[in-house]
Amino acid sequence: MAAIRCVFRAEYGRLVAHVLLLLSLAVYSSYGGGCTFPEGWTGSWFQSGNPGLITINKTHIQMKGECYETDSNDKFLLYYRNEDCYRCMVIHEKHKYVLQYKETYCNSKDSLSSMCESITGDASLYSMFRKEPKPVPQPCPFHPAPFTFTYYRGSEECTYPLSRAESCTDDSRLLLRYMACADMLSSESNVEELVCLATWKEGSTRYLVGQISQVQRRNSIASDEDTYRCFIYKGQHTDKTTTYTIAQSADATCNGLSSPMDGSRTMKLTSSDDEHNRCHFPSWIVQHHKWFSLDHTHQYHFTTKNATLKIINEDGSFEERRLVCHSILEQKDKKYIKLVAHVTKGCESGHQCVQFHRRESSVLELQAGGQLADAPHDACAPPHLAAPHVTLITTSLTPTRCPILGRYSVVSSLADRRRRRQQLTIGDEEADEQRAAECVVGDYRSASLGCGHAQDSIEFRSPCSSTVYTCHGAWQAGSKGFVLVYDARAVRPRASCLVYTAPSTNDTRAGTVQQLSLSVMSHSCDRSVQPGVAGDKAYNLTLNGTCEQSSKYSAAVSPAPAVFVLMTSLATLPLR
Ligand SMILES: *[C@@H]1O[C@H](CO)[C@@H](O)[C@H](O)[C@H]1NC(C)=O
Ligand SMILES: *[C@@H]1O[C@H](CO)[C@@H](O)[C@H](O)[C@H]1NC(C)=O
Ligand SMILES: *[C@@H]1O[C@H](CO)[C@@H](O)[C@H](O)[C@H]1NC(C)=O
Ligand SMILES: *[C@@H]1O[C@H](CO)[C@@H](O)[C@H](O)[C@H]1NC(C)=O
Ligand SMILES: *[C@@H]1O[C@H](CO)[C@@H](O)[C@H](O)[C@H]1NC(C)=O
């Protein structure tokens, strides 16, 4: 009886085994129907040693085969139709731009697990870097730039002179300035630009993939094989400094890197921020974090604890410049400051002499320009040429009293080169018509400056048009006077700078002058513009009376031009 039971048990066991096998076969075939790769992998990839790019779509990896079965993790069985064979690929997505894989040869079909198990630990590891869709560079992991660094070539270390790594305005770029060491034949002075594309961590090891280009030989066409490099790095932070030990791969793979001290090239970066011993822009500048050029094409943004000025060019080029306050040389009240700034423009950097002049709480003039000096103390040293004045304003301008008062006749204007053909008599209907036909918009006949209760507006008039500016700050420089004006009624309201020949006598207190030449500039308070001669608009004026004498007008003109328009329309409308 016991023997029979035993046989039965053995039979039963075999049956169970059969059922399990059948079940697993059923599952197997439902998997074998095909599979898909993660959506993020779709695109074209570069792999070192491969001519051309490797295309991956939902179901296929070019030259490898179609997705046949997957364990839904990192193992894929691929069917290669051309040769009717199967291979296992173990693919790891290290970063959305970096895939790494190991693979078997293409063989006859076996189960996913047994094929994949045949991949040994020391099998070759391949790295693919995404080319299409084009990757967006990622911030480089080395902070805070700039750094000094030493580097190894072979077993020799180049320590003197120190090489430098500088940041670019775009934090996904780093400029590596290699210096040559006199006693080292394998060292070479060279400038390389690193564009960071991907970083990831495996255990405690940090990886970076980037592209290196030769700055001085930029015209030569560098291949992907020449530019893609993989790095292992390690950062150490103390109170005062940050150091990075970095190993760079010899080729466009991540092979041959085992530690930050061990690569085809290794370097040791040390932050040299003490050189940057930062100062702060004064409160009378940074009380407004954002300033603009007159035409609003450039934005001046004070950031990072009031030590950094970012200049963003928004007129289509989106160029960015970064100025870090390095040292203050001179300060006068809360009106003037001269300082040395460390400037970064693209990957170019150096020191520049920077001057700010406060003209009104919301009007500044900035002078910064010229060559970038390597040494901070060279930036403002003679022969330092004065840079052009750039006018900066905030979005909130407060009206101020205009510097010149009176009613003027326009003798000539730039818009008036055609000249009035004939003197017209008022009241004559024919002449009126003729005048209407001749009246050129912007061809002004008269101007009233600072008339009205607040004395804060300038109005140009012709029989058919007028322009009203409000004054927002005035100052003098040499023989020229400047007024920041704003035309609120323009189709696109905007600020301009008005330059005039300042009266040479002390009669400015009276505010009236006999002859006045002035120009309107839309770009900045350009010192080189001759009033009445150049500029976007230019006028020569002669005095035709004080504001008070214009009683005929003053009632209508004052107090504010906008009100004047309203009053005339109210007065005329009911009559029609
Ligand atoms: C993927 O690419 C293969 C060729 O490599 C092509 O035959 C297939 O139709 C493509 N599939 C999709 C979904 O585009
Ligand atoms: C920057 O300057 C402004 C204006 O003076 C001040 O209110 C602010 O506290 C400053 N910020 C820092 C971090 O110093
Ligand atoms: C000068 O002012 C008088 C009024 O005071 C006016 O009648 C005359 O048209 C003005 N002349 C010019 C050229 O504006
Ligand atoms: C204004 O006067 C100056 C000097 O008299 C002359 O050179 C200039 O051309 C005049 N401007 C205009 C707009 O006519
Ligand atoms: C202006 O006034 C000051 C003193 O108030 C005098 O020293 C100077 O000579 C005057 N300038 C002119 C051009 O009159």
XYZ file of C-alpha atoms and ligand atoms in Angstrom:
646
model
C 0.000 0.000 0.000
C 2.858 2.312 0.917
C 4.621 1.411 -2.382
C 1.520 2.259 -4.421
C 1.141 5.596 -2.705
C 4.779 6.297 -3.481
C 4.373 5.609 -7.221
C 1.272 7.770 -7.291
C 3.156 10.632 -5.666
C 5.923 10.354 -8.264
C 3.331 10.397 -11.097
C 1.599 13.373 -9.553
C 4.911 15.215 -9.242
C 5.687 14.663 -12.941
C 2.219 15.900 -13.878
C 2.675 19.096 -11.892
C 6.032 19.626 -13.584
C 4.393 19.186 -16.994
C 1.628 21.626 -16.202
C 4.150 24.186 -14.992
C 6.196 23.768 -18.163
C 3.109 24.197 -20.346
C 2.065 27.253 -18.371
C 5.482 28.835 -18.682
C 5.504 28.091 -22.438
C 2.141 29.846 -22.739
C 3.463 32.905 -20.912
C 6.672 32.772 -22.963
C 4.878 32.888 -26.286
C 2.651 35.754 -25.237
C 5.815 37.722 -24.390
C 7.563 36.567 -27.575
C 4.958 38.376 -29.639
C 7.051 41.537 -29.390
C 7.781 44.357 -27.007
C 8.618 48.004 -27.022
C 11.495 50.159 -25.841
C 10.942 53.101 -23.487
C 9.628 56.104 -25.376
C 12.496 58.346 -24.255
C 14.972 56.244 -26.195
C 13.482 57.108 -29.576
C 15.989 59.087 -31.616
C 19.508 58.900 -33.018
C 22.455 57.978 -30.866
C 26.211 58.242 -31.226
C 28.330 55.274 -30.262
C 32.099 55.343 -30.515
C 33.461 53.142 -33.290
C 30.161 53.097 -35.136
C 30.043 54.836 -38.489
C 26.910 56.981 -38.541
C 24.289 57.163 -35.829
C 22.193 54.376 -34.349
C 18.470 54.929 -34.695
C 16.114 53.669 -32.031
C 12.340 53.672 -32.424
C 9.584 52.106 -30.377
C 10.291 48.613 -31.638
C 13.696 48.566 -33.302
C 17.319 49.303 -32.518
C 19.122 49.760 -35.794
C 21.658 46.989 -36.527
C 20.618 45.103 -33.357
C 17.093 43.974 -34.130
C 13.509 44.298 -33.023
C 12.268 44.028 -29.464
C 11.132 40.428 -29.047
C 10.851 39.976 -25.325
C 11.702 41.904 -22.202
C 11.715 41.331 -18.471
C 10.243 44.838 -18.252
C 13.380 46.008 -16.532
C 16.701 46.259 -18.330
C 16.941 42.956 -20.230
C 15.770 42.702 -23.823
C 15.723 39.787 -26.241
C 16.102 41.166 -29.745
C 15.334 39.340 -32.971
C 17.655 40.232 -35.842
C 15.668 39.435 -38.959
C 18.543 39.819 -41.481
C 20.397 36.876 -39.985
C 17.437 35.176 -38.271
C 19.122 35.196 -34.884
C 18.521 36.442 -31.334
C 20.625 38.385 -28.877
C 20.235 39.635 -25.336
C 20.917 43.280 -24.605
C 21.058 44.594 -21.050
C 20.437 48.310 -21.416
C 20.776 50.886 -18.637
C 19.486 54.396 -19.013
C 22.089 56.382 -17.059
C 20.638 59.699 -18.078
C 18.017 60.654 -20.622
C 20.935 61.396 -22.957
C 23.136 58.379 -22.081
C 22.392 54.665 -22.613
C 24.879 51.981 -21.645
C 24.562 48.326 -22.650
C 26.159 44.907 -22.727
C 25.132 42.265 -25.246
C 25.548 38.674 -26.398
C 26.448 37.523 -29.878
C 23.519 36.865 -32.182
C 22.612 33.198 -31.667
C 19.825 30.721 -32.111
C 16.854 31.279 -29.871
C 16.955 30.504 -26.166
C 15.082 31.899 -23.201
C 15.588 35.525 -22.251
C 17.043 34.651 -18.877
C 19.487 32.012 -20.054
C 20.709 34.143 -22.953
C 21.167 37.150 -20.683
C 22.902 35.088 -18.020
C 25.661 34.291 -20.469
C 26.798 37.927 -20.301
C 29.743 38.009 -17.934
C 30.762 40.821 -15.647
C 33.794 41.691 -17.747
C 31.880 41.884 -21.046
C 32.417 45.116 -22.977
C 30.270 48.034 -21.884
C 29.095 50.311 -24.673
C 27.941 53.908 -24.240
C 25.524 55.713 -26.515
C 25.083 59.509 -26.387
C 21.949 61.083 -27.773
C 22.263 63.257 -30.874
C 18.625 63.599 -31.967
C 16.403 65.070 -30.675
C 19.183 67.483 -29.829
C 20.063 67.370 -26.129
C 19.771 70.498 -23.991
C 23.115 71.065 -22.208
C 22.957 70.595 -18.425
C 24.617 72.743 -15.757
C 28.200 71.617 -15.151
C 28.629 70.127 -11.680
C 31.697 72.169 -10.706
C 30.951 75.082 -8.368
C 31.965 77.744 -7.651
C 34.024 78.753 -10.676
C 36.627 80.079 -11.303
C 39.129 77.380 -10.372
C 42.838 76.966 -10.660
C 43.958 73.480 -11.578
C 46.889 71.160 -12.025
C 46.829 68.240 -14.427
C 48.560 64.975 -15.133
C 49.843 63.774 -18.476
C 51.054 60.241 -17.993
C 52.736 60.209 -14.618
C 53.895 63.833 -14.707
C 51.939 66.592 -13.063
C 51.891 70.137 -14.414
C 51.623 72.350 -11.335
C 53.397 75.563 -12.333
C 52.120 77.789 -13.783
C 48.625 76.926 -12.565
C 45.977 76.325 -15.208
C 42.573 77.987 -14.887
C 38.985 76.846 -15.305
C 36.504 79.671 -15.821
C 32.756 79.712 -15.961
C 30.827 80.981 -18.929
C 27.612 83.004 -18.667
C 25.868 79.792 -19.604
C 26.447 77.457 -16.636
C 26.498 74.389 -18.886
C 29.890 75.521 -20.193
C 33.315 75.669 -18.618
C 36.480 77.089 -20.128
C 39.650 75.129 -19.401
C 42.836 77.148 -19.876
C 45.714 74.691 -19.825
C 49.138 76.167 -19.162
C 52.353 74.537 -20.375
C 54.871 73.483 -17.774
C 58.448 74.274 -18.770
C 59.929 70.978 -17.664
C 57.162 68.799 -19.107
C 57.240 67.979 -22.790
C 53.762 66.470 -22.761
C 52.212 69.659 -21.368
C 50.847 72.196 -23.785
C 49.109 75.506 -23.391
C 45.649 75.168 -24.831
C 42.117 76.405 -24.295
C 39.265 73.917 -24.294
C 35.580 74.488 -23.852
C 33.579 71.822 -22.072
C 29.830 71.605 -22.680
C 28.165 69.458 -20.016
C 25.453 67.109 -21.285
C 24.713 64.560 -18.578
C 25.604 63.699 -15.008
C 24.686 60.654 -12.955
C 25.758 58.707 -9.917
C 26.547 55.011 -9.514
C 27.053 54.112 -5.882
C 29.339 56.871 -4.710
C 30.896 57.428 -8.130
C 29.804 60.507 -10.047
C 29.875 60.591 -13.829
C 29.756 63.408 -16.336
C 29.441 63.252 -20.121
C 30.330 66.320 -22.087
C 31.731 67.573 -25.345
C 35.127 69.224 -25.513
C 36.030 71.647 -28.247
C 39.301 73.377 -29.015
C 38.694 77.097 -28.691
C 41.739 78.199 -30.673
C 41.115 75.752 -33.477
C 37.382 76.184 -33.630
C 37.288 76.354 -37.394
C 38.597 72.853 -37.841
C 35.765 70.357 -37.958
C 35.853 68.122 -34.906
C 34.083 64.770 -35.079
C 31.925 63.252 -32.355
C 34.785 60.801 -31.713
C 37.043 63.770 -30.973
C 34.634 65.687 -28.781
C 32.565 63.316 -26.590
C 34.316 62.531 -23.329
C 33.269 60.835 -20.128
C 34.460 61.947 -16.683
C 34.496 60.599 -13.156
C 34.736 63.280 -10.517
C 34.766 63.795 -6.805
C 34.209 67.028 -4.927
C 35.562 67.967 -1.510
C 34.220 70.983 0.280
C 35.758 72.866 3.156
C 34.813 76.234 4.632
C 37.208 78.081 2.393
C 37.667 76.056 -0.775
C 36.112 73.423 -2.947
C 38.295 70.977 -4.816
C 37.383 68.525 -7.562
C 39.446 65.576 -8.671
C 38.498 64.661 -12.215
C 39.474 61.822 -14.529
C 38.784 62.117 -18.244
C 38.316 59.238 -20.681
C 40.762 58.802 -23.530
C 38.052 58.388 -26.131
C 34.346 58.883 -26.726
C 33.378 56.113 -24.285
C 33.149 55.764 -20.538
C 35.693 52.934 -20.574
C 39.021 52.982 -18.790
C 37.744 55.107 -15.935
C 37.770 53.532 -12.536
C 38.355 56.368 -10.095
C 38.714 60.167 -10.161
C 42.471 59.668 -9.842
C 42.715 57.272 -12.728
C 42.096 58.219 -16.360
C 43.827 59.207 -19.549
C 43.969 62.712 -18.097
C 43.342 63.712 -14.540
C 43.124 67.162 -13.067
C 42.670 68.734 -9.694
C 40.498 71.857 -9.549
C 40.594 74.253 -6.605
C 38.113 77.071 -6.267
C 39.860 80.429 -6.363
C 36.954 82.544 -5.313
C 39.083 84.527 -2.865
C 40.520 86.207 -5.947
C 37.000 87.323 -6.546
C 36.714 88.837 -3.107
C 33.303 90.132 -3.913
C 32.055 93.592 -3.194
C 28.462 94.722 -3.354
C 26.840 97.183 -5.652
C 25.637 100.122 -3.532
C 22.070 100.355 -2.314
C 21.255 103.369 -4.477
C 21.718 101.093 -7.492
C 20.307 97.805 -6.234
C 17.245 99.369 -4.599
C 15.768 98.542 -7.987
C 16.765 94.988 -8.894
C 15.875 95.499 -12.529
C 16.922 98.315 -14.813
C 16.349 98.719 -18.534
C 17.927 100.470 -21.475
C 15.756 103.272 -22.874
C 14.362 101.045 -25.614
C 13.956 98.100 -23.215
C 16.098 95.843 -25.410
C 18.615 95.335 -22.616
C 17.785 94.246 -19.118
C 20.124 94.886 -16.186
C 19.388 92.532 -13.358
C 21.169 92.699 -9.992
C 21.259 89.273 -8.361
C 23.250 87.035 -6.012
C 23.359 89.155 -2.873
C 23.781 92.387 -4.830
C 27.207 91.279 -6.096
C 26.288 90.245 -9.629
C 24.854 92.211 -12.518
C 23.390 90.216 -15.372
C 22.974 92.095 -18.622
C 20.542 90.361 -20.917
C 20.279 91.470 -24.505
C 16.745 90.790 -25.632
C 16.807 92.291 -29.110
C 16.701 88.856 -30.666
C 20.206 87.701 -29.787
C 19.587 86.842 -26.106
C 23.197 87.492 -25.321
C 24.062 87.572 -21.671
C 26.868 89.318 -19.827
C 27.643 88.848 -16.152
C 29.456 91.415 -14.019
C 30.637 90.487 -10.542
C 31.723 93.352 -8.332
C 35.421 92.777 -7.649
C 36.610 95.916 -5.866
C 35.352 99.444 -5.330
C 37.824 102.179 -6.279
C 35.907 105.379 -5.695
C 32.543 106.513 -4.325
C 30.983 109.963 -4.104
C 27.946 110.457 -1.897
C 25.194 108.363 -3.327
C 25.763 109.662 -6.828
C 28.853 108.047 -8.292
C 30.815 104.821 -8.012
C 33.816 103.466 -9.852
C 34.628 99.799 -9.496
C 36.408 96.861 -11.061
C 34.108 94.061 -12.154
C 34.875 90.550 -13.263
C 33.031 90.216 -16.552
C 31.915 87.043 -18.262
C 30.506 87.170 -21.757
C 29.882 83.812 -23.320
C 33.078 81.964 -22.385
C 35.194 85.096 -22.486
C 36.104 86.693 -19.201
C 38.304 89.340 -17.638
C 38.189 92.536 -15.654
C 36.571 95.781 -16.647
C 36.337 99.299 -15.286
C 32.713 100.120 -14.447
C 31.239 103.477 -13.463
C 27.705 104.300 -12.372
C 26.271 107.812 -12.180
C 22.988 108.376 -10.394
C 20.927 111.002 -12.197
C 17.593 110.558 -10.482
C 16.220 107.822 -8.242
C 15.104 105.941 -11.330
C 17.723 107.096 -13.845
C 21.318 105.836 -13.945
C 24.156 106.115 -16.385
C 26.535 103.202 -16.750
C 29.965 103.239 -18.313
C 31.512 99.844 -18.924
C 33.365 98.698 -21.931
C 36.591 98.257 -23.730
C 39.133 95.486 -23.492
C 38.895 92.885 -20.767
C 41.982 92.981 -18.588
C 43.388 89.794 -17.097
C 44.554 91.470 -13.910
C 41.985 93.408 -11.852
C 44.367 96.311 -11.227
C 44.814 96.854 -14.975
C 41.109 97.385 -15.599
C 40.869 101.060 -14.594
C 44.550 101.913 -15.007
C 45.583 104.453 -17.640
C 45.353 104.553 -20.565
C 41.807 103.632 -19.637
C 39.519 105.063 -22.279
C 36.151 106.285 -21.079
C 33.424 103.962 -22.255
C 30.177 105.293 -23.776
C 27.375 106.216 -21.412
C 24.470 103.808 -21.300
C 21.268 105.211 -19.845
C 19.359 102.929 -17.477
C 15.846 103.463 -16.213
C 13.392 101.604 -14.040
C 9.793 100.919 -14.929
C 8.579 103.610 -12.541
C 9.680 107.093 -13.564
C 8.704 110.086 -11.450
C 8.144 113.412 -13.209
C 10.580 116.172 -12.292
C 10.898 119.826 -13.194
C 12.291 120.424 -16.689
C 15.605 122.316 -16.718
C 14.604 124.931 -19.320
C 11.461 127.017 -19.332
C 9.784 129.173 -21.927
C 7.932 129.301 -25.203
C 10.052 128.828 -28.279
C 9.659 128.999 -32.043
C 11.121 126.168 -34.071
C 13.540 127.803 -36.498
C 14.557 124.585 -38.158
C 14.200 120.907 -37.510
C 15.542 117.687 -38.905
C 12.029 116.685 -39.928
C 11.722 120.116 -41.507
C 14.444 119.912 -44.141
C 11.837 120.427 -46.852
C 11.337 123.929 -45.463
C 8.028 125.639 -45.417
C 7.371 126.819 -48.891
C 5.511 129.946 -48.106
C 4.258 132.018 -45.246
C 0.563 131.504 -44.780
C -1.976 134.008 -43.648
C -4.410 132.936 -41.035
C -8.097 133.119 -41.876
C -7.656 132.660 -45.616
C -9.612 129.529 -46.517
C -7.521 128.628 -49.511
C -4.404 129.035 -47.474
C -5.939 126.974 -44.695
C -6.519 124.119 -47.086
C -3.043 124.512 -48.435
C -1.703 124.500 -44.926
C -3.614 121.329 -44.105
C -2.175 119.699 -47.177
C 1.277 120.893 -46.276
C 1.149 120.173 -42.602
C 3.558 117.353 -42.055
C 3.033 115.365 -38.881
C 6.044 115.954 -36.674
C 6.971 119.156 -38.528
C 6.688 121.286 -35.423
C 6.452 125.088 -35.421
C 6.590 125.829 -31.717
C 7.656 124.322 -28.447
C 6.763 125.092 -24.866
C 9.233 123.902 -22.272
C 8.338 123.481 -18.633
C 5.197 125.602 -18.963
C 2.281 124.550 -16.840
C 1.920 124.258 -13.115
C 4.259 121.300 -12.509
C 6.868 122.568 -15.001
C 7.471 118.935 -15.906
C 6.517 118.740 -19.567
C 7.857 119.691 -22.971
C 5.435 120.084 -25.830
C 6.136 120.384 -29.546
C 3.302 121.627 -31.761
C 2.417 122.002 -35.382
C -0.994 122.981 -36.735
C -1.820 119.289 -37.149
C 0.147 117.393 -34.533
C 1.915 117.557 -31.214
C 4.283 115.569 -29.065
C 4.299 115.859 -25.304
C 7.210 114.650 -23.234
C 7.397 114.584 -19.464
C 10.780 115.308 -17.827
C 12.211 112.681 -15.450
C 15.615 113.966 -14.461
C 18.166 116.394 -15.843
C 21.908 116.769 -15.567
C 24.798 118.511 -17.240
C 28.036 117.190 -18.675
C 30.445 119.774 -19.991
C 28.640 122.160 -22.299
C 25.711 119.821 -22.818
C 22.552 119.353 -20.834
C 20.596 116.108 -20.747
C 16.981 115.431 -19.875
C 15.383 112.053 -19.589
C 11.975 112.380 -21.212
C 9.008 110.091 -21.677
C 6.377 110.205 -24.376
C 3.329 108.583 -22.821
C 1.035 109.347 -25.753
C 3.127 107.570 -28.404
C 1.776 104.393 -29.945
C 4.527 102.628 -28.076
C 5.248 104.813 -25.046
C 8.953 105.050 -24.529
C 11.709 106.976 -22.847
C 14.215 109.064 -24.789
C 17.144 111.263 -23.953
C 17.080 114.915 -24.866
C 20.400 116.703 -25.292
C 20.708 120.490 -25.581
C 23.434 123.089 -25.694
C 23.584 124.211 -22.120
C 23.602 127.971 -21.693
C 27.150 129.097 -21.099
C 26.112 131.793 -18.652
C 24.717 131.558 -15.145
C 21.194 132.333 -16.322
C 20.032 128.723 -15.954
C 18.337 129.748 -12.765
C 15.995 131.785 -14.834
C 15.686 128.735 -17.026
C 15.236 130.624 -20.246
C 17.747 130.966 -23.050
C 17.567 132.902 -26.313
C 18.857 130.237 -28.671
C 18.407 126.575 -28.005
C 19.601 123.612 -30.047
C 18.349 120.241 -29.001
C 18.186 116.654 -30.172
C 16.156 113.641 -29.163
C 17.964 110.298 -28.892
C 16.072 107.062 -28.511
C 19.003 104.829 -27.665
C 20.919 106.495 -24.837
C 22.295 109.843 -23.685
C 25.067 109.631 -26.243
C 27.793 112.166 -25.438
C 28.937 112.414 -29.054
C 25.654 113.741 -30.438
C 25.765 117.453 -31.335
C 22.507 119.112 -30.239
C 20.468 120.421 -33.165
C 22.682 118.603 -35.642
C 22.458 114.847 -35.075
C 20.195 112.509 -33.140
C 16.884 110.914 -34.082
C 15.231 114.329 -34.072
C 16.960 117.721 -33.996
C 15.590 121.225 -33.534
C 16.907 124.779 -33.430
C 14.696 127.019 -31.306
C 14.520 130.715 -30.512
C 12.774 132.207 -27.542
C 9.297 133.643 -28.173
C 8.374 134.503 -24.612
C 8.208 133.219 -21.093
C 5.653 130.666 -20.026
C 3.729 133.431 -18.225
C 3.550 135.549 -21.379
C 1.721 132.805 -23.165
C -1.450 133.565 -21.288
C -3.356 132.951 -24.492
C -2.174 129.338 -24.378
C -1.266 128.749 -20.791
C -4.838 128.368 -19.614
C -5.355 125.640 -22.149
C -1.916 124.090 -22.020
C -1.618 123.779 -18.290
C -1.706 121.983 -16.040
C -1.154 118.749 -17.950
C -1.175 118.012 -21.670
C -3.434 115.002 -21.284
C -5.997 117.246 -19.617
C -5.596 119.724 -22.416
C -6.613 117.122 -24.974
C -9.599 116.187 -22.896
C -10.663 119.804 -22.498
C -10.500 120.625 -26.179
C -12.462 117.574 -27.141
C -15.081 118.360 -24.515
C -15.244 121.906 -25.756
C -15.586 121.122 -29.408
C -17.752 118.015 -29.418
C -21.085 119.473 -28.249
C -20.859 122.194 -30.884
C -20.885 119.741 -33.780
C 11.288 51.238 -36.667
O 12.393 51.114 -37.536
C 12.342 49.980 -38.400
C 13.610 49.946 -39.213
O 14.730 50.082 -38.405
C 11.122 50.062 -39.288
O 11.026 48.914 -40.094
C 9.888 50.214 -38.421
O 8.750 50.381 -39.232
C 10.020 51.358 -37.472
N 8.869 51.397 -36.564
C 8.209 52.511 -36.261
C 7.090 52.368 -35.297
O 8.496 53.579 -36.773
C 20.554 94.047 -1.597
O 20.302 95.419 -1.581
C 18.999 95.770 -1.151
C 18.831 97.271 -1.290
O 19.839 97.954 -0.638
C 18.778 95.297 0.288
O 17.458 95.580 0.688
C 19.032 93.805 0.363
O 18.953 93.381 1.696
C 20.399 93.472 -0.189
N 20.543 92.038 -0.221
C 21.619 91.418 0.261
C 21.589 89.942 0.218
O 22.583 92.034 0.692
C 5.166 133.872 -30.741
O 4.180 134.123 -29.727
C 3.023 134.779 -30.153
C 2.096 134.938 -28.981
O 2.769 135.428 -27.866
C 2.343 134.016 -31.278
O 1.261 134.778 -31.768
C 3.312 133.745 -32.401
O 2.698 132.932 -33.371
C 4.538 133.061 -31.850
N 5.458 132.837 -32.937
C 5.892 131.642 -33.270
C 6.809 131.571 -34.429
O 5.591 130.655 -32.622
C 20.846 124.135 -36.083
O 21.882 125.088 -36.086
C 23.176 124.566 -36.312
C 24.188 125.700 -36.162
O 23.638 126.925 -36.412
C 23.238 123.925 -37.676
O 24.500 123.390 -37.943
C 22.188 122.838 -37.744
O 22.150 122.242 -39.025
C 20.804 123.365 -37.375
N 19.921 122.260 -37.260
C 18.854 122.046 -38.026
C 18.014 120.878 -37.699
O 18.557 122.776 -38.938
C 28.770 131.696 -12.669
O 28.656 132.051 -11.314
C 29.817 131.759 -10.540
C 29.550 132.180 -9.087
O 28.221 132.149 -8.780
C 31.042 132.509 -11.103
O 32.198 132.160 -10.356
C 31.225 132.128 -12.547
O 32.278 132.888 -13.107
C 29.944 132.385 -13.337
N 30.106 131.908 -14.694
C 29.784 132.662 -15.759
C 30.050 132.022 -17.093
O 29.282 133.741 -15.657
